[in-house]
Structures are given as C-alpha cells and as structure tokens.
Amino acid sequence: MGESGVTGIGFGTWSWGNQLLWGYEPDRDDPALAETLEVAVRGGLSLVDTADSYGTGRFNGRSEWLLGRILDRCDGALRAQLTVATKLAPFPWRLGRRGFDRAFSASQERLCGHLQRVQLHWSTARYAPWQEGPLLDGLADLVEEGRVAELGVSNLGPRRLRALHARMQARGVALRSVQVQMSLLAPEPIQADGLKTTCADLGIDLLAYSPLALGVLTVPPGGSPPQCTRLRAGLFRRLLPASEPLRTAMAQIAAHHQASQAQVALNWCRAHGAMPLPGLRRVTQARDAVKALSWSLSDQDREHLDALALAGQERMPANPFMSA
Ligand SMILES: NC(=O)c1ccc[n+]([C@@H]2O[C@H](COP(=O)([O-])OP(=O)(O)OC[C@H]3O[C@@H](n4cnc5c(N)ncnc54)[C@H](OP(=O)(O)O)[C@@H]3O)[C@@H](O)[C@H]2O)c1
C-alpha cells in the first residue's frame, strides 16, 4: 500500500534476457529498457521486480544485470522513488541457513548494489518442506545484519504464509510482501479465505504477478493473438476463446475511461488491494501502466468483473511451486 492508502503499481523484468518464453533479442530489446524504466518510475511506478533465475541459457542472470546497469546510470533522486526487489530461487543445492549467501552476493553484484528487498522465489513445502524454513531464516539474517532492508516471499498460499509469518514474527523480522499469480484469469487470491484476506489480516502487501495473463487480457474482443514464441502462442490459443465475454466487458469499461484493457486489468488488481506487477519492456507499455494510476474501477465494474472472473472455467495454469 502507498502512503495514501491506495495501492500503487510496480513492474516486472522477467522478459529481460528470456529467449525461451519471451523471444528476447539483446540488440532489439535492450535499447528500449532504460527509457522504459525511466518513464515507469517518473510516472509513479514504485517497485521493480526481478529474480536471480531470470534470463535463459547464455543470458542467465541478465535481468538483474541489465537492471543494475540501468539503475547505476539513473540519477539518485529517481532511484530513491523505487523499491528494487529480487527473488532468490531455492534450488535443491541451496541448503541450510547459509544456503543463499553466495546467491545473495551475486545478485547484489549484478544489481550494482541497488537492492532493497529480497524474496524467497517459491515455496518448497510440497517437495522439500525441510528446506524452506532455514533458507528463510538465512534471508532474515540478512535483514537483521542490515545487508538488505526488506524481506518478502512468493508463491505461498494462505496456510503456508501464516506459518512463515509466525516464524518471522517470533524473531521480530517483518514479512513485507507476498507475490503470487493474480489476474482476471487467475482470480484465486480473491476467493473466500484466499490470500487477499490473509494479507489483510497479517498486514502483508499482496503483489500480483502476471496481472495481464502474459498479454492474453490485452487482446481486444474478436482480436488475434500477437506474434510471440511458440510457448506463449499455446496459452493464447487455449485462453482467448473462453475469455471472450470477460475481454468484452473489459473493453467496455476501458472505452468508458478512455483507457486500455491493460489498464482495466491492472486496476482490477488495485481494486482488490493488490499491487500489480506488469511485465514491461517497451516505453509504450510503461506509459500505459502509468495512466492506470490516474483512475480507478467503480465498485459496480469491479463486481461485474469479479463475477466473470470467478465463473471462468479456463484459467491461467497455476505455478507448480505454489503451496497451499
Ligand atoms: N514470483 C513468480 O514466480 C513470478 C512469476 C511470473 C512473473 N513474475 C513477475 O511478474 C512480472 C509480470 O508478469 P509476466 O511478465 O508474467 O506477465 P504479464 O505482466 O501478465 O504480461 C506481460 C505481457 O503483457 C504485455 N504488455 C505489457 N504491458 C502492456 C500494455 N500496456 N498493453 C498491451 N500489452 C502489454 C507484454 O507484451 P510484449 O510481449 O509485447 O512485451 C508482455 O507480453 C514478471 O516480469 C515478473 O517480475 C513473478
């Protein structure tokens, strides 16, 4: 939540360096990234999300690396408006309370020291429950030692979040945020007893990743999918037909506000108290996300979209590492 009590908007950098899903091409994509970030932050987007596992093949670590260099060249006043959050992956070989030490130092280095929040990327509760607690304790040590300011988690359901919150509370370290998939095509967090309620109870910020359903929600009714990688094309093929009524309602709301469907998708998250993290790599996308800050959904429109979202049978695939 922002100081005004209204949820802000952040953005994500998963596509920066990812050829497999996002068709990343350094010569084509890199030149626009610095301006994208600058437009986003000047316009009021207040958090940027990355991860040590972002970037595929020879571009491993590229998202943090690019972000670090761009931030290093920004003026300090602009940087001060932004929370930089990375996620460390609990790979099977990262074990014990010191299991993240080297990964944390490597992220710090790639980010040129511009890092405020470290997040546990996913829950190991379903396949290695013993791994999670010590790793999180190690991240909390970093906060206590003053090496990073804030701690967050990701891909946790309500039950697991309560357990980890209690563990952190017992040693006096705050959990600032939890980020999960949340969109009009992944509305689980707003269901009764969903994560939205848990976050409100515990005072933890809810961050909504993939708020545009990887772009599906931005396709106008009757529209065709964009040119994209084979992996993403499969998602569009599966989700576009069933989401036609939802996207029709979004287009009507968008027209009423002279806004885009993407803005409707972002403001639906905000209307539920969640900070959306759209994936941005173009200046036009940053401008569009910024415009969403200037208006909000009416209760009536939100309820209409809620009903369509919750009734939808075809949804985004759940993250396999998401815990209950
Ligand atoms: N914690 C986790 O496990 C996890 C998992 C997934 C994502 N995330 C975070 O969440 C961030 C966002 O999620 P995401 O990248 O999966 O998906 P997303 O935000 O749902 O979708 C990004 C896609 O939307 C398109 N787009 C962005 N702004 C647009 C606009 N204004 N109008 C039309 N299209 C627009 C982009 O198009 P183009 O293809 O044209 O660029 C991109 O394809 C990631 O970058 C990452 O930081 C976290």
Coordinates of C-alpha atoms and ligand atoms in Angstrom, one line a residue:
M1 CA 0.0 0.0 0.0
G2 CA 1.2 3.5 -0.7
E3 CA 1.3 6.2 1.9
S4 CA -2.1 7.5 0.7
G5 CA -3.7 4.1 1.4
V6 CA -4.2 3.4 -2.3
T7 CA -2.4 0.5 -3.8
G8 CA 0.3 1.5 -6.3
I9 CA 1.7 -0.2 -9.4
G10 CA 5.1 -1.9 -9.8
F11 CA 6.6 -3.7 -12.8
G12 CA 8.5 -6.8 -13.6
T13 CA 11.5 -7.8 -15.7
W14 CA 11.1 -11.5 -16.3
S15 CA 11.3 -11.0 -20.1
W16 CA 14.6 -9.1 -19.9
G17 CA 17.0 -11.9 -21.0
N18 CA 14.4 -14.6 -21.6
Q19 CA 14.5 -16.1 -25.0
L20 CA 12.5 -19.2 -24.3
L21 CA 9.2 -17.7 -23.4
W22 CA 9.7 -14.0 -24.4
G23 CA 11.9 -14.3 -27.5
Y24 CA 14.4 -11.9 -26.0
E25 CA 16.9 -10.3 -28.5
P26 CA 19.5 -8.1 -26.9
D27 CA 20.0 -5.8 -30.0
R28 CA 16.3 -5.3 -30.4
D29 CA 15.2 -5.2 -26.8
D30 CA 18.0 -3.7 -24.7
P31 CA 18.0 -0.2 -26.2
A32 CA 14.4 0.5 -25.0
L33 CA 14.8 -0.8 -21.5
A34 CA 16.5 2.2 -19.9
E35 CA 13.8 4.6 -21.2
T36 CA 11.1 2.1 -20.2
L37 CA 12.3 2.1 -16.7
E38 CA 12.7 5.9 -16.6
V39 CA 9.2 6.5 -17.9
A40 CA 7.8 4.0 -15.5
V41 CA 9.5 5.4 -12.4
R42 CA 8.9 9.1 -13.3
G43 CA 5.3 8.3 -13.8
G44 CA 5.0 6.8 -10.3
L45 CA 5.5 3.1 -10.6
S46 CA 7.2 2.4 -7.3
L47 CA 8.6 -1.2 -7.3
V48 CA 10.6 -3.2 -9.8
D49 CA 10.7 -7.0 -9.5
T50 CA 13.5 -9.3 -10.8
A51 CA 15.0 -12.6 -9.9
D52 CA 18.4 -14.3 -9.8
S53 CA 16.9 -17.1 -12.1
Y54 CA 15.7 -14.7 -14.8
G55 CA 17.5 -14.9 -18.2
T56 CA 17.7 -18.1 -20.2
G57 CA 20.7 -20.0 -21.5
R58 CA 23.7 -17.7 -22.1
F59 CA 21.6 -14.9 -20.7
N60 CA 21.3 -16.4 -17.3
G61 CA 21.2 -13.5 -14.7
R62 CA 20.7 -11.0 -17.5
S63 CA 17.5 -9.4 -15.9
E64 CA 19.4 -8.4 -12.7
W65 CA 22.5 -7.4 -14.7
L66 CA 20.6 -5.1 -17.1
L67 CA 18.6 -3.6 -14.2
G68 CA 21.8 -2.9 -12.2
R69 CA 23.4 -1.1 -15.1
I70 CA 20.4 1.0 -15.9
L71 CA 19.9 1.9 -12.2
D72 CA 23.5 2.8 -11.8
R73 CA 23.1 5.4 -14.6
C74 CA 19.9 6.9 -13.3
D75 CA 20.1 9.9 -11.0
G76 CA 19.8 9.2 -7.3
A77 CA 16.5 11.1 -6.9
L78 CA 14.9 8.8 -9.4
R79 CA 16.3 5.7 -7.8
A80 CA 15.1 6.9 -4.4
Q81 CA 11.5 6.6 -5.7
L82 CA 11.9 2.9 -6.5
T83 CA 12.0 -0.2 -4.4
V84 CA 14.1 -2.8 -6.1
A85 CA 13.1 -6.4 -5.2
T86 CA 14.8 -9.6 -6.3
K87 CA 13.9 -13.2 -5.8
L88 CA 16.3 -15.9 -4.8
A89 CA 15.5 -19.4 -6.1
P90 CA 15.5 -22.3 -3.5
F91 CA 17.3 -24.6 -5.9
P92 CA 17.9 -28.1 -4.3
W93 CA 21.6 -27.4 -3.8
R94 CA 20.9 -24.3 -1.8
L95 CA 20.5 -25.8 1.7
G96 CA 20.6 -24.6 5.2
R97 CA 20.7 -21.2 6.9
R98 CA 23.7 -20.1 4.8
G99 CA 22.3 -21.6 1.6
F100 CA 21.6 -18.3 0.0
D101 CA 24.8 -16.5 1.0
R102 CA 26.6 -16.8 -2.4
A103 CA 23.4 -16.2 -4.4
F104 CA 22.6 -13.1 -2.5
S105 CA 26.1 -11.7 -3.0
A106 CA 25.9 -12.5 -6.8
S107 CA 22.6 -10.7 -7.1
Q108 CA 23.9 -7.7 -5.2
E109 CA 26.8 -7.5 -7.6
R110 CA 24.7 -7.9 -10.8
L111 CA 22.3 -5.2 -9.4
C112 CA 25.3 -2.9 -8.6
G113 CA 24.1 -2.8 -5.0
H114 CA 20.7 -1.3 -5.9
L115 CA 18.6 -3.7 -3.9
Q116 CA 16.1 -3.1 -1.2
R117 CA 14.0 -6.3 -0.9
V118 CA 15.0 -9.9 -1.1
Q119 CA 12.2 -12.5 -1.6
L120 CA 12.1 -16.3 -1.4
H121 CA 11.1 -17.1 -5.0
W122 CA 8.9 -20.1 -4.3
S123 CA 7.8 -22.5 -1.6
T124 CA 9.5 -25.9 -1.3
A125 CA 6.7 -27.0 1.1
R126 CA 5.3 -29.5 -1.4
Y127 CA 8.5 -31.4 -2.2
A128 CA 11.2 -30.4 0.3
P129 CA 9.5 -28.9 3.4
W130 CA 12.7 -29.1 5.5
Q131 CA 14.5 -26.7 3.1
E132 CA 12.2 -23.7 3.3
G133 CA 12.5 -22.6 7.0
P134 CA 16.3 -22.5 7.2
L135 CA 16.6 -20.6 3.9
L136 CA 14.1 -18.0 5.0
D137 CA 15.9 -17.7 8.4
G138 CA 19.1 -17.0 6.3
L139 CA 17.3 -14.2 4.4
A140 CA 16.0 -12.8 7.7
D141 CA 19.6 -12.8 9.0
L142 CA 20.5 -10.5 6.0
V143 CA 17.8 -8.1 7.2
E144 CA 19.0 -8.2 10.8
E145 CA 22.6 -7.7 9.7
G146 CA 21.5 -4.6 7.7
R147 CA 22.6 -6.1 4.4
V148 CA 19.2 -5.7 2.8
A149 CA 16.2 -3.6 4.1
E150 CA 13.2 -5.8 3.5
L151 CA 12.1 -9.4 3.2
G152 CA 9.3 -10.9 1.0
V153 CA 8.1 -14.3 -0.2
S154 CA 6.4 -15.6 -3.3
N155 CA 4.2 -18.5 -4.4
L156 CA 2.7 -19.2 -1.0
G157 CA -0.9 -20.0 -0.2
P158 CA -2.7 -18.7 2.9
R159 CA -1.7 -21.7 5.2
R160 CA 2.0 -21.5 4.3
L161 CA 2.1 -17.7 4.5
R162 CA 0.6 -17.8 8.1
A163 CA 3.3 -20.4 9.1
L164 CA 6.2 -18.4 7.7
H165 CA 4.8 -15.2 9.1
A166 CA 4.6 -16.7 12.5
R167 CA 8.3 -18.0 12.2
M168 CA 9.5 -14.5 11.2
Q169 CA 7.3 -12.7 13.8
A170 CA 8.9 -15.0 16.5
R171 CA 12.3 -13.5 15.7
G172 CA 11.0 -9.9 15.1
V173 CA 11.5 -9.7 11.4
A174 CA 8.7 -8.3 9.3
L175 CA 7.5 -10.0 6.1
R176 CA 6.8 -7.1 3.8
S177 CA 5.1 -8.8 0.8
V178 CA 4.0 -11.9 -0.8
Q179 CA 3.7 -12.1 -4.6
V180 CA 1.5 -14.6 -6.4
Q181 CA -0.1 -15.0 -9.7
M182 CA -3.2 -12.8 -9.7
S183 CA -5.3 -11.6 -12.6
L184 CA -8.8 -11.8 -14.1
L185 CA -7.7 -15.1 -15.4
A186 CA -6.1 -16.2 -12.1
P187 CA -8.6 -14.9 -9.5
E188 CA -7.8 -17.4 -6.7
P189 CA -6.5 -14.8 -4.3
I190 CA -9.9 -13.0 -4.1
Q191 CA -11.8 -16.2 -3.3
A192 CA -13.3 -16.6 0.2
D193 CA -10.3 -17.5 2.5
G194 CA -7.9 -16.6 -0.3
L195 CA -4.6 -14.8 0.1
K196 CA -6.2 -11.3 -0.1
T197 CA -7.9 -11.9 3.3
T198 CA -4.8 -13.5 4.8
C199 CA -2.6 -10.5 3.7
A200 CA -5.1 -8.0 5.2
D201 CA -5.2 -10.0 8.5
L202 CA -1.4 -10.1 8.7
G203 CA -0.5 -6.7 7.3
I204 CA 1.5 -8.1 4.4
D205 CA 1.4 -6.4 1.0
L206 CA 0.0 -8.5 -1.8
L207 CA 1.8 -8.3 -5.1
A208 CA 0.0 -9.6 -8.2
Y209 CA 2.3 -11.1 -10.8
S210 CA 1.3 -11.8 -14.4
P211 CA -1.6 -9.3 -14.0
L212 CA -2.1 -9.3 -17.8
A213 CA -2.1 -13.1 -18.1
L214 CA 1.0 -12.8 -20.2
G215 CA -0.8 -10.5 -22.5
V216 CA -4.0 -12.5 -23.0
L217 CA -6.1 -9.9 -21.2
T218 CA -4.8 -7.1 -23.6
V219 CA -6.3 -8.7 -26.7
P220 CA -9.5 -6.9 -27.8
P221 CA -12.7 -8.9 -28.2
G222 CA -12.6 -10.6 -31.5
G223 CA -8.8 -9.8 -31.8
S224 CA -6.0 -12.1 -32.8
P225 CA -3.0 -13.0 -30.7
P226 CA 0.2 -11.1 -31.1
Q227 CA 3.3 -12.5 -32.8
C228 CA 5.0 -14.4 -30.0
T229 CA 7.0 -17.5 -29.1
R230 CA 5.5 -21.0 -29.5
L231 CA 5.2 -21.4 -25.7
R232 CA 3.1 -18.3 -25.4
A233 CA 1.1 -18.9 -28.5
G234 CA -0.2 -22.1 -26.9
L235 CA -1.5 -20.1 -24.0
F236 CA -3.3 -17.6 -26.3
R237 CA -4.9 -20.5 -28.3
R238 CA -6.3 -22.0 -25.1
L239 CA -7.4 -18.9 -23.2
L240 CA -8.6 -16.5 -25.9
P241 CA -11.9 -18.2 -26.9
A242 CA -13.1 -18.8 -23.3
S243 CA -12.2 -15.3 -22.2
E244 CA -14.1 -13.5 -24.9
P245 CA -17.0 -12.4 -22.6
L246 CA -14.5 -11.2 -20.0
R247 CA -12.5 -9.2 -22.5
T248 CA -15.7 -7.8 -24.0
A249 CA -16.6 -6.4 -20.5
M250 CA -13.1 -5.1 -20.1
A251 CA -13.2 -3.3 -23.4
Q252 CA -16.5 -1.6 -22.5
I253 CA -15.0 -0.4 -19.2
A254 CA -11.9 0.7 -20.9
A255 CA -13.8 2.7 -23.5
H256 CA -15.8 4.5 -20.7
H257 CA -12.5 5.6 -19.1
Q258 CA -10.7 6.2 -22.5
A259 CA -8.2 3.7 -21.2
S260 CA -6.7 0.4 -22.4
Q261 CA -7.7 -3.1 -21.5
A262 CA -4.3 -3.5 -19.8
Q263 CA -5.2 -0.5 -17.5
V264 CA -8.5 -2.3 -16.6
A265 CA -6.6 -5.5 -15.8
L266 CA -4.2 -3.5 -13.6
N267 CA -6.9 -1.5 -11.8
W268 CA -8.8 -4.7 -11.1
C269 CA -5.8 -5.8 -9.0
R270 CA -5.6 -2.5 -7.3
A271 CA -9.3 -2.5 -6.5
H272 CA -8.6 -5.7 -4.6
G273 CA -5.8 -4.0 -2.6
A274 CA -3.0 -5.8 -4.6
M275 CA -0.1 -4.1 -6.3
P276 CA 0.1 -5.3 -9.9
L277 CA 3.5 -6.1 -11.4
P278 CA 3.0 -6.0 -15.2
G279 CA 5.9 -7.2 -17.3
L280 CA 7.3 -4.1 -19.2
R281 CA 9.9 -3.9 -21.9
R282 CA 8.6 -1.1 -24.1
V283 CA 8.1 2.6 -23.5
T284 CA 4.5 2.5 -24.7
Q285 CA 3.8 -0.2 -22.1
A286 CA 5.3 1.9 -19.3
R287 CA 3.2 4.9 -20.4
D288 CA 0.1 2.8 -20.4
A289 CA 0.8 1.3 -17.0
V290 CA 1.4 4.9 -15.6
K291 CA -2.0 6.0 -16.9
A292 CA -3.7 3.3 -14.9
L293 CA -2.7 5.3 -11.7
S294 CA -4.9 8.2 -12.8
W295 CA -8.2 6.4 -12.4
S296 CA -9.9 3.5 -10.5
L297 CA -12.7 1.0 -11.1
S298 CA -16.1 1.7 -9.7
D299 CA -17.4 -0.9 -7.2
Q300 CA -20.0 -1.9 -9.7
D301 CA -17.5 -2.5 -12.5
R302 CA -15.3 -4.5 -10.1
E303 CA -18.1 -6.7 -9.0
H304 CA -19.1 -7.3 -12.6
L305 CA -15.5 -8.3 -13.5
D306 CA -15.2 -10.4 -10.3
A307 CA -18.3 -12.4 -11.3
L308 CA -17.0 -13.1 -14.8
A309 CA -13.5 -14.0 -13.5
L310 CA -14.8 -16.4 -10.8
A311 CA -17.2 -18.0 -13.2
G312 CA -14.5 -18.6 -15.8
Q313 CA -13.6 -22.3 -16.4
E314 CA -10.4 -21.7 -18.4
R315 CA -7.7 -20.1 -16.3
M316 CA -4.0 -19.5 -16.3
P317 CA -2.0 -22.6 -15.3
A318 CA -1.1 -22.4 -11.6
N319 CA 2.6 -22.2 -10.7
P320 CA 3.7 -25.8 -9.9
F321 CA 5.7 -24.5 -6.9
M322 CA 2.7 -22.7 -5.3
S323 CA 2.0 -24.0 -1.8
A324 CA -1.4 -24.2 -0.2
Ligands
LIG1 N1 7.1 -14.8 -8.5 C1 7.0 -15.5 -9.6 O1 7.1 -16.8 -9.6 C2 6.7 -14.8 -10.9 C3 6.1 -15.5 -12.0 C4 5.8 -14.8 -13.1 C5 6.0 -13.4 -13.2 N2 6.5 -12.7 -12.1 C6 6.8 -11.3 -12.1 O2 5.7 -10.6 -12.6 C7 6.1 -9.8 -13.8 C8 4.9 -9.7 -14.8 O3 4.4 -10.9 -15.1 P1 4.5 -11.5 -16.6 O4 5.6 -10.9 -17.3 O5 4.5 -13.0 -16.4 O6 3.2 -11.2 -17.3 P2 2.1 -10.0 -17.5 O7 2.5 -8.8 -16.9 O8 0.8 -10.6 -17.2 O9 2.2 -9.9 -19.1 C9 3.3 -9.3 -19.7 C10 2.9 -9.2 -21.2 O10 2.0 -8.2 -21.4 C11 2.3 -7.4 -22.5 N3 2.0 -6.0 -22.1 C12 2.6 -5.3 -21.0 N4 2.1 -4.1 -21.0 C13 1.1 -4.0 -22.0 C14 0.3 -3.0 -22.4 N5 0.2 -1.8 -21.7 N6 -0.6 -3.2 -23.4 C15 -0.5 -4.4 -24.1 N7 0.3 -5.4 -23.7 C16 1.1 -5.2 -22.6 C17 3.8 -7.6 -22.8 O11 3.8 -7.6 -24.2 P3 5.1 -7.8 -25.2 O12 5.2 -9.3 -25.3 O13 4.6 -7.1 -26.4 O14 6.2 -7.2 -24.5 C18 4.0 -8.9 -22.1 O15 3.8 -9.8 -23.2 C19 7.3 -10.5 -14.3 O16 8.1 -9.7 -15.1 C20 8.0 -10.9 -13.0 O17 8.7 -9.8 -12.5 C21 6.8 -13.4 -10.9

